[in-house]
Coordinates of C-alpha atoms (C1' of nucleotides) in Angstrom, one line a residue:
Chain A
M295 CA 21.7 8.8 -24.8
T296 CA 18.5 6.9 -24.9
R297 CA 16.5 6.5 -21.7
A298 CA 16.5 3.0 -20.3
L299 CA 15.1 1.8 -17.0
A300 CA 15.5 -1.6 -15.4
L301 CA 12.9 -3.1 -13.0
I302 CA 14.2 -5.8 -10.8
D303 CA 11.9 -7.7 -8.5
G304 CA 12.0 -10.8 -6.2
N305 CA 10.3 -13.9 -7.5
S306 CA 7.5 -14.9 -5.1
F307 CA 9.4 -12.5 -2.7
Y308 CA 8.0 -13.4 0.7
C309 CA 8.2 -17.1 -0.1
S310 CA 11.8 -16.8 -1.3
C311 CA 12.7 -15.0 1.9
E312 CA 11.4 -18.0 3.8
R313 CA 13.4 -20.4 1.6
V314 CA 16.6 -18.5 2.1
F315 CA 16.6 -19.6 5.8
D316 CA 15.1 -23.1 5.3
P317 CA 16.6 -24.9 2.3
R318 CA 14.2 -27.8 2.8
L319 CA 11.5 -25.6 1.3
E320 CA 13.3 -25.7 -2.1
R321 CA 11.1 -27.1 -4.8
R322 CA 8.2 -27.5 -2.4
P323 CA 5.0 -25.5 -2.7
V324 CA 5.2 -22.6 -0.3
I325 CA 2.7 -19.8 0.5
V326 CA 2.8 -16.8 2.8
L327 CA -0.5 -15.6 4.4
S328 CA -1.7 -12.1 5.0
N329 CA -2.2 -10.6 8.4
N330 CA -4.4 -12.7 10.6
D331 CA -3.5 -15.7 8.5
G332 CA -6.4 -14.6 6.3
C333 CA -5.4 -15.3 2.7
A334 CA -2.4 -16.2 0.5
V335 CA -0.5 -13.2 -0.6
A336 CA 2.6 -14.9 -2.0
R337 CA 2.9 -18.2 -3.7
T338 CA 5.8 -20.1 -5.2
A339 CA 5.5 -21.5 -8.7
E340 CA 4.8 -24.9 -7.2
A341 CA 1.9 -23.5 -5.2
K342 CA 0.5 -21.6 -8.2
A343 CA 0.6 -24.9 -10.2
L344 CA -1.7 -26.4 -7.5
G345 CA -4.3 -23.7 -8.4
I346 CA -3.8 -21.5 -5.4
G347 CA -4.8 -18.0 -6.5
M348 CA -3.6 -14.7 -5.3
G349 CA -5.7 -13.7 -2.3
A350 CA -7.2 -17.1 -1.8
P351 CA -8.7 -17.3 1.8
Y352 CA -6.7 -19.8 3.8
F353 CA -9.6 -21.5 5.4
K354 CA -10.8 -22.5 1.9
I355 CA -7.5 -23.9 0.7
R356 CA -6.3 -25.4 4.0
A357 CA -7.4 -28.9 3.1
L358 CA -5.7 -28.7 -0.3
C359 CA -2.5 -27.4 1.4
E360 CA -2.5 -30.3 3.9
R361 CA -3.1 -32.8 1.2
E362 CA -0.5 -31.5 -1.1
G363 CA 2.2 -30.7 1.4
V364 CA 2.0 -26.9 0.9
V365 CA 4.0 -25.1 3.6
A366 CA 2.1 -22.1 4.8
F367 CA 3.7 -19.2 6.7
S368 CA 2.2 -16.2 8.6
S369 CA 3.8 -13.1 7.2
N370 CA 7.0 -12.0 8.8
Y371 CA 7.5 -8.4 7.8
A372 CA 10.5 -7.9 10.0
L373 CA 12.3 -10.5 7.9
Y374 CA 11.0 -9.4 4.5
G375 CA 11.8 -5.7 5.2
D376 CA 15.3 -6.5 6.2
M377 CA 16.0 -8.7 3.1
S378 CA 14.6 -5.8 1.0
R379 CA 17.0 -3.4 2.6
R380 CA 19.9 -5.7 1.8
M381 CA 18.9 -6.0 -1.8
N382 CA 18.6 -2.3 -2.3
Q383 CA 22.0 -1.7 -0.8
L384 CA 23.4 -4.1 -3.3
Y385 CA 21.5 -2.4 -6.2
Q386 CA 23.2 0.9 -5.3
Q387 CA 26.4 -0.6 -6.6
F388 CA 24.9 -1.3 -10.0
S389 CA 23.3 2.1 -10.5
P390 CA 23.4 5.4 -8.6
E391 CA 19.9 6.3 -9.7
I392 CA 17.5 4.0 -8.0
E393 CA 13.8 4.2 -7.0
I394 CA 12.6 1.8 -4.4
Y395 CA 9.1 1.1 -5.7
S396 CA 7.9 -1.5 -3.2
I397 CA 9.2 -4.0 -0.7
D398 CA 10.4 -6.2 -3.6
E399 CA 10.7 -4.0 -6.6
S400 CA 13.2 -1.3 -7.6
F401 CA 13.7 0.8 -10.7
L402 CA 17.3 1.4 -11.7
D403 CA 18.4 3.9 -14.3
V404 CA 20.6 2.2 -16.9
S405 CA 20.6 5.0 -19.5
P406 CA 24.4 5.6 -19.3
L407 CA 25.0 2.0 -20.3
P408 CA 25.6 1.2 -24.0
A409 CA 22.5 -0.6 -25.3
T410 CA 24.6 -3.7 -26.2
Q411 CA 25.7 -4.2 -22.6
R412 CA 22.4 -4.0 -20.8
T413 CA 21.4 -7.6 -21.0
E414 CA 24.8 -8.7 -19.6
W415 CA 24.6 -6.0 -16.9
A416 CA 21.1 -7.3 -15.9
A417 CA 22.3 -10.9 -15.8
D418 CA 25.2 -9.9 -13.5
L419 CA 22.8 -7.9 -11.3
R420 CA 20.5 -10.9 -11.0
A421 CA 23.4 -13.4 -10.3
T422 CA 24.9 -11.1 -7.6
T423 CA 21.6 -10.6 -5.9
R424 CA 21.1 -14.4 -5.8
Q425 CA 24.6 -15.0 -4.5
W426 CA 24.6 -12.3 -1.8
T427 CA 21.0 -12.5 -0.5
G428 CA 19.7 -15.8 -1.7
I429 CA 16.7 -14.2 -3.4
P430 CA 15.9 -15.2 -7.1
T431 CA 14.9 -12.2 -9.2
C432 CA 13.9 -11.1 -12.7
V433 CA 15.0 -8.0 -14.6
G434 CA 13.1 -6.1 -17.3
I435 CA 14.5 -3.2 -19.2
G436 CA 12.6 -0.6 -21.3
P437 CA 12.6 3.1 -22.2
T438 CA 9.7 3.8 -19.8
K439 CA 8.5 2.5 -16.5
T440 CA 5.5 0.8 -18.0
L441 CA 7.7 -1.0 -20.6
A442 CA 10.2 -2.0 -17.9
K443 CA 7.3 -3.5 -15.9
L444 CA 6.1 -5.3 -19.0
A445 CA 9.6 -6.6 -19.8
N446 CA 10.0 -7.8 -16.2
K447 CA 6.7 -9.7 -16.3
A448 CA 7.6 -11.2 -19.7
A449 CA 11.0 -12.2 -18.3
K450 CA 9.4 -14.4 -15.7
R451 CA 8.7 -16.9 -18.4
L452 CA 12.3 -16.9 -19.7
P453 CA 15.0 -19.2 -18.3
A454 CA 17.4 -16.3 -18.3
G455 CA 15.1 -14.2 -16.1
V456 CA 16.1 -11.1 -18.1
L457 CA 14.4 -9.2 -20.9
D458 CA 15.5 -6.0 -22.6
L459 CA 12.8 -4.3 -24.6
S460 CA 14.9 -1.3 -25.7
D461 CA 14.6 -2.5 -29.3
E462 CA 11.4 -1.5 -31.0
Q463 CA 11.1 -4.7 -33.1
V464 CA 11.5 -7.0 -30.1
R465 CA 8.9 -4.9 -28.3
R466 CA 6.4 -5.3 -31.0
E467 CA 6.7 -9.1 -31.0
V468 CA 6.4 -9.4 -27.2
M469 CA 3.4 -7.0 -27.0
A470 CA 1.4 -8.8 -29.6
S471 CA 0.8 -11.7 -27.3
F472 CA 1.0 -9.8 -24.0
P473 CA -2.5 -9.6 -22.3
A474 CA -3.8 -6.0 -21.7
A475 CA -4.8 -7.2 -18.2
D476 CA -1.1 -7.6 -17.3
V477 CA -0.2 -4.1 -18.3
W478 CA 0.8 -2.0 -15.2
G479 CA -2.1 0.3 -14.3
L480 CA -4.8 -1.6 -16.1
G481 CA -7.1 -3.1 -13.4
R482 CA -10.4 -4.9 -13.5
A483 CA -12.5 -1.8 -14.4
S484 CA -10.2 -0.7 -17.2
Q485 CA -10.0 -4.2 -18.6
A486 CA -13.8 -4.4 -18.9
K487 CA -13.9 -1.0 -20.7
L488 CA -11.1 -2.1 -23.1
A489 CA -12.8 -5.4 -23.7
S490 CA -16.0 -3.6 -24.6
V491 CA -14.2 -2.0 -27.5
G492 CA -12.4 -5.2 -28.5
I493 CA -9.0 -4.5 -26.9
T494 CA -7.3 -7.4 -25.2
T495 CA -3.6 -7.2 -25.9
A496 CA -0.9 -4.7 -24.9
A497 CA -0.2 -4.1 -28.6
Q498 CA -3.8 -3.0 -29.1
V499 CA -3.6 -0.6 -26.1
R500 CA -0.3 0.8 -27.5
D501 CA -2.1 1.5 -30.8
M502 CA -5.1 3.2 -29.2
D503 CA -6.0 6.8 -30.0
P504 CA -4.8 8.6 -26.7
K505 CA -8.0 10.6 -26.8
L506 CA -10.1 7.4 -26.7
A507 CA -7.9 6.1 -23.8
R508 CA -8.5 9.3 -21.9
H509 CA -12.2 9.1 -22.6
L510 CA -12.4 5.5 -21.3
M511 CA -9.9 5.6 -18.5
T512 CA -9.1 9.2 -17.7
V513 CA -5.7 10.7 -17.9
V514 CA -4.3 7.6 -16.3
G515 CA -5.2 5.5 -19.3
E516 CA -3.9 8.1 -21.7
R517 CA -0.5 8.0 -20.0
I518 CA -0.3 4.3 -20.3
V519 CA -0.8 4.5 -24.1
H520 CA 2.1 7.0 -24.3
E521 CA 4.3 5.0 -22.0
L522 CA 3.7 1.8 -24.1
N523 CA 4.8 3.9 -27.1
G524 CA 8.1 4.7 -25.4
R525 CA 7.1 8.2 -24.5
A526 CA 7.8 8.7 -20.8
C527 CA 5.1 10.2 -18.7
I528 CA 6.1 8.7 -15.3
E529 CA 9.4 9.9 -13.9
L530 CA 11.9 7.9 -11.9
E531 CA 11.7 9.2 -8.3
A532 CA 15.2 8.7 -6.9
V533 CA 14.2 10.8 -3.9
A534 CA 11.2 9.5 -2.1
P535 CA 8.5 12.2 -1.8
T536 CA 7.3 13.0 1.7
R537 CA 4.6 10.6 2.8
K538 CA 1.1 12.0 2.5
G539 CA -1.0 9.7 4.7
C540 CA -0.7 7.1 7.4
A541 CA -3.0 4.4 8.7
V542 CA -3.1 1.5 11.1
T543 CA -6.0 -0.9 10.5
R544 CA -6.5 -4.5 11.6
S545 CA -9.0 -7.3 11.3
F546 CA -9.6 -8.9 14.7
G547 CA -8.5 -12.5 15.3
T548 CA -12.0 -13.0 16.8
R549 CA -15.1 -10.8 16.6
V550 CA -15.2 -7.9 19.1
T551 CA -18.4 -7.4 21.0
A552 CA -17.2 -5.6 24.2
K553 CA -16.5 -1.9 24.2
I554 CA -13.5 -2.3 26.4
D555 CA -11.8 -4.5 23.8
M556 CA -12.5 -2.0 21.1
E557 CA -11.1 0.8 23.2
Q558 CA -7.9 -1.1 23.9
A559 CA -7.5 -2.2 20.3
V560 CA -8.0 1.3 19.0
A561 CA -5.6 2.7 21.7
G562 CA -3.1 0.2 20.4
Y563 CA -3.5 1.4 16.8
A564 CA -3.2 5.0 18.0
T565 CA 0.0 4.1 19.7
R566 CA 1.4 2.5 16.6
L567 CA 0.2 5.5 14.5
G568 CA 2.2 7.8 16.8
E569 CA 5.3 5.6 16.3
K570 CA 5.0 5.7 12.6
L571 CA 4.6 9.5 12.5
R572 CA 7.6 10.0 14.8
R573 CA 9.7 7.7 12.7
H574 CA 8.9 9.8 9.6
G575 CA 9.3 13.0 11.5
L576 CA 5.6 14.0 10.8
A577 CA 2.5 15.0 12.7
T578 CA -1.2 15.3 12.1
D579 CA -4.0 17.6 13.2
H580 CA -6.9 15.2 12.7
V581 CA -7.6 11.5 12.8
T582 CA -10.4 9.3 11.5
V583 CA -11.4 6.2 13.5
F584 CA -13.6 3.6 11.9
M585 CA -15.1 0.2 12.9
H586 CA -17.2 -2.2 11.0
T587 CA -18.7 -5.7 11.0
S588 CA -17.7 -8.3 8.5
P589 CA -19.3 -8.1 5.0
F590 CA -18.9 -11.9 4.9
D591 CA -21.0 -12.4 8.0
E592 CA -24.3 -13.8 6.7
E593 CA -26.4 -13.4 9.9
G594 CA -26.3 -10.5 12.4
P595 CA -26.8 -6.8 11.6
Q596 CA -24.1 -5.0 9.6
R597 CA -22.6 -1.7 10.8
S598 CA -19.9 0.5 9.3
V599 CA -19.1 3.9 10.9
S600 CA -16.3 6.4 11.1
M601 CA -15.6 9.7 12.8
T602 CA -13.0 12.3 12.2
I603 CA -11.8 14.4 15.1
D604 CA -9.7 17.6 14.8
I605 CA -6.7 18.1 17.1
P606 CA -6.1 21.7 18.1
E607 CA -2.3 21.5 17.4
A608 CA -0.6 19.0 15.1
T609 CA 0.9 16.2 17.1
N610 CA 2.6 12.8 16.9
D611 CA 2.3 12.1 20.7
S612 CA 0.8 8.7 21.2
L613 CA -0.9 9.7 24.4
E614 CA -2.6 12.6 22.7
L615 CA -3.6 10.4 19.8
I616 CA -5.0 7.8 22.2
R617 CA -7.2 10.5 23.9
V618 CA -8.6 11.6 20.6
A619 CA -9.1 8.0 19.4
R620 CA -10.9 7.2 22.6
R621 CA -13.3 10.1 22.1
A622 CA -14.1 8.7 18.6
V623 CA -14.7 5.2 19.9
D624 CA -17.1 6.7 22.5
G625 CA -19.0 8.5 19.8
L626 CA -19.1 5.5 17.5
W627 CA -19.7 2.6 19.8
R628 CA -23.0 0.7 19.7
S629 CA -23.3 -2.7 21.2
G630 CA -25.1 -5.6 19.7
F631 CA -22.7 -5.9 16.7
R632 CA -19.9 -8.3 16.0
Y633 CA -17.2 -6.0 14.9
S634 CA -14.5 -7.6 12.6
K635 CA -12.2 -4.7 12.0
A636 CA -11.3 -1.2 13.1
G637 CA -8.6 1.3 12.3
I638 CA -7.2 4.8 12.6
I639 CA -6.4 6.8 9.5
T640 CA -4.9 10.2 8.9
D641 CA -3.9 12.2 5.9
D642 CA -2.5 15.7 5.2
L643 CA 0.6 15.0 7.3
V644 CA 2.6 18.0 8.4
P645 CA 6.0 18.6 10.1
P646 CA 5.7 18.5 13.8
P647 CA 5.1 22.0 15.3
V648 CA 8.2 23.8 16.4
P649 CA 8.1 24.1 20.2
Q650 CA 7.3 27.7 21.1
R651 CA 9.7 28.7 23.9
A652 CA 7.3 31.3 25.2
L653 CA 4.3 29.0 25.3
F654 CA 3.2 28.3 28.8
D655 CA 2.6 24.6 28.2
N656 CA 6.1 24.2 26.7
L657 CA 7.2 22.0 29.6
D658 CA 4.4 19.6 28.9
H659 CA 5.4 19.3 25.3
E660 CA 9.0 18.6 26.1
R661 CA 8.1 16.1 28.7
A662 CA 5.7 14.3 26.3
A663 CA 8.4 14.2 23.6
K664 CA 10.9 12.7 26.1
V665 CA 8.4 10.0 27.1
M666 CA 7.7 9.1 23.5
A667 CA 11.5 9.0 22.7
A668 CA 12.1 6.7 25.6
M669 CA 9.2 4.4 24.6
D670 CA 10.4 4.3 21.0
E671 CA 13.9 3.4 22.1
A672 CA 12.7 0.6 24.4
N673 CA 10.5 -0.8 21.7
R674 CA 13.4 -0.6 19.1
R675 CA 15.7 -2.5 21.5
W676 CA 13.4 -5.1 22.9
G677 CA 10.7 -5.5 20.2
R678 CA 7.5 -3.8 19.3
A679 CA 4.9 -3.3 22.0
T680 CA 7.4 -4.0 24.8
V681 CA 6.3 -0.7 26.3
V682 CA 2.8 0.5 25.6
P683 CA 0.6 3.2 27.2
A684 CA -1.7 1.9 30.0
A685 CA -4.8 2.6 27.9
V686 CA -3.7 -0.2 25.5
G687 CA -4.0 -2.6 28.5
V688 CA -3.2 -6.1 27.5
A689 CA -4.8 -5.7 24.1
M690 CA -1.5 -6.3 22.3
K691 CA -1.4 -9.8 23.8
S692 CA -5.2 -10.5 23.8
A693 CA -6.9 -13.3 22.0
F694 CA -8.8 -11.0 19.7
L695 CA -5.6 -9.5 18.3
T696 CA -4.1 -10.5 15.0
K697 CA -3.1 -14.1 14.6
F698 CA 0.5 -15.1 13.6
E699 CA 0.3 -18.8 14.2
R700 CA 2.7 -19.8 11.5
R701 CA 5.4 -17.1 11.6
S702 CA 8.9 -18.1 10.9
P703 CA 11.7 -16.8 13.2
R704 CA 12.9 -13.2 12.6
Y705 CA 16.3 -14.6 11.6
T706 CA 18.0 -11.4 10.7
T707 CA 16.6 -8.9 13.2
R708 CA 16.4 -10.8 16.5
W709 CA 19.5 -12.2 18.2
A710 CA 17.3 -14.8 19.9
E711 CA 15.9 -16.0 16.6
L712 CA 19.2 -16.4 14.6
P713 CA 19.3 -19.4 12.4
F714 CA 21.5 -22.3 13.5
V715 CA 24.0 -24.1 11.3
R716 CA 24.6 -27.7 12.2
Chain B
dT770 C1' -42.9 35.4 -17.5
dC771 C1' -37.8 36.1 -17.2
dT772 C1' -33.8 34.3 -11.8
dG773 C1' -25.7 34.4 -14.0
dG774 C1' -21.4 32.7 -14.5
dG775 C1' -17.1 31.4 -13.4
dG776 C1' -13.5 30.5 -10.3
dT777 C1' -11.4 27.9 -6.3
dC778 C1' -11.3 24.7 -2.7
dC779 C1' -12.5 20.6 -0.4
dT780 C1' -14.2 15.9 0.1
dA781 C1' -15.8 11.3 -0.9
dG782 C1' -15.4 7.6 -3.6
dG783 C1' -13.4 4.9 -7.3
dA784 C1' -9.4 2.7 -9.2
dC785 C1' -5.2 0.9 -8.9
dC786 C1' -0.8 -0.8 -6.9
dC787 C1' 2.1 -4.2 -4.0
Chain C
dT915 C1' -14.9 -20.9 13.1
dC916 C1' -11.8 -18.9 9.5
dT917 C1' -11.9 -13.7 3.8
dG918 C1' -5.1 -8.5 4.7
dG919 C1' -3.0 -3.9 5.2
dG920 C1' -1.3 0.4 3.6
dG921 C1' -0.4 3.4 0.2
dT922 C1' -1.2 6.9 -4.3
dC923 C1' -3.7 9.4 -7.7
dC924 C1' -7.8 11.2 -10.2
dT925 C1' -12.5 13.0 -10.8
dA926 C1' -17.1 14.6 -9.9
dG927 C1' -19.8 17.4 -7.4
dG928 C1' -20.9 20.5 -3.6
dA929 C1' -19.8 24.8 -1.0
dC930 C1' -18.5 29.1 -1.4
dC931 C1' -17.2 33.5 -3.3
dC932 C1' -17.5 37.7 -6.2

DNA sequence: TCTGGGGTCCTAGGACCC
DNA sequence: TCTGGGGTCCTAGGACCC
């Protein structure tokens, strides 16, 4: 049985989610903006055709958008996450071995399927996804993850939206004209190194001496060469490994110059960090807080600082995290700067400590856990930040907080925002 | 004058991904 | 005026030890 993996992904995924609930967007250029309405992170084919690049700052393309009738949305992660969940549920029926790789991409193991049936299987998967969720997709198939990714990308240009690269000969033809820059794992730095030795296509990368690849691009580059040759180095991870780190970072809607605003914002991030840790059943015994001015600010002094603080016992209690974060802000704060962004980061996540019955402060621990559980439940039921610790103040509703001026309704996760059919 | 060597662990920073 | 957020992996180099 030859190994075969399929990669299915949503076309212009965030934009397609918006289209599902507003058919008037069909055939119109649509983009979805990053947090803070900062830059374009998803574009439909029509928007790409207008020259809107990935990551284009919105304030620079705004005039173009208005002139050309581009519909711009703030990102609506509640909606995209829910659509993603539905798609993956559906995929389970097509293959029991599935790895959810990102919000819009999943690898499916299709090895048990006879090679002659794979294209038909993929077409069926694609059609069913379209019918059940409304999301258009493409499917690429290959003997390794890197080749499945490559097939998927090449499939984007085909009307069928499906490409099976199981066959060596087909593979050679496709790779001859496939840019090295589009190979999964080859970023800007690698491209420059490859170009310096005259390598610009996927076929040339495939034919490299693995030792040269390693020399230029470390073991990561060597693996890519093997993967392009059909020798698997990257396994399918049907069981998601435990998360290693966790972060909450945000740019401010407007610059922060007052310490109280910074304290409240970081308290808000600490609260959110606690929520995420509790949801994953994890804890941490140290956090790093950072703040910095904007590297795009021409005038005014720049400042970028961070501080890591140890916590005596691993915790996921938001109030404890707020106390620690506040100490960090105290240590880091200097006035006279226009701060544009701050965040709280932690790595080396551990399971929460088992309560020690004999420990004298056990009651405090239990009480804290109950408070957090109640807060999580309230926020789950009535929406994020319905209940927040007092230290967060009104930060979650303040002007300097993230902008979402163009967000669509959360059609699928809020009763109040259900779509209407007339 | 001549001043070891090798192992492990940790961290910061780079690179890449979506 | 206005330029995202959140992950993973790898390596070099320092600290430390015997």
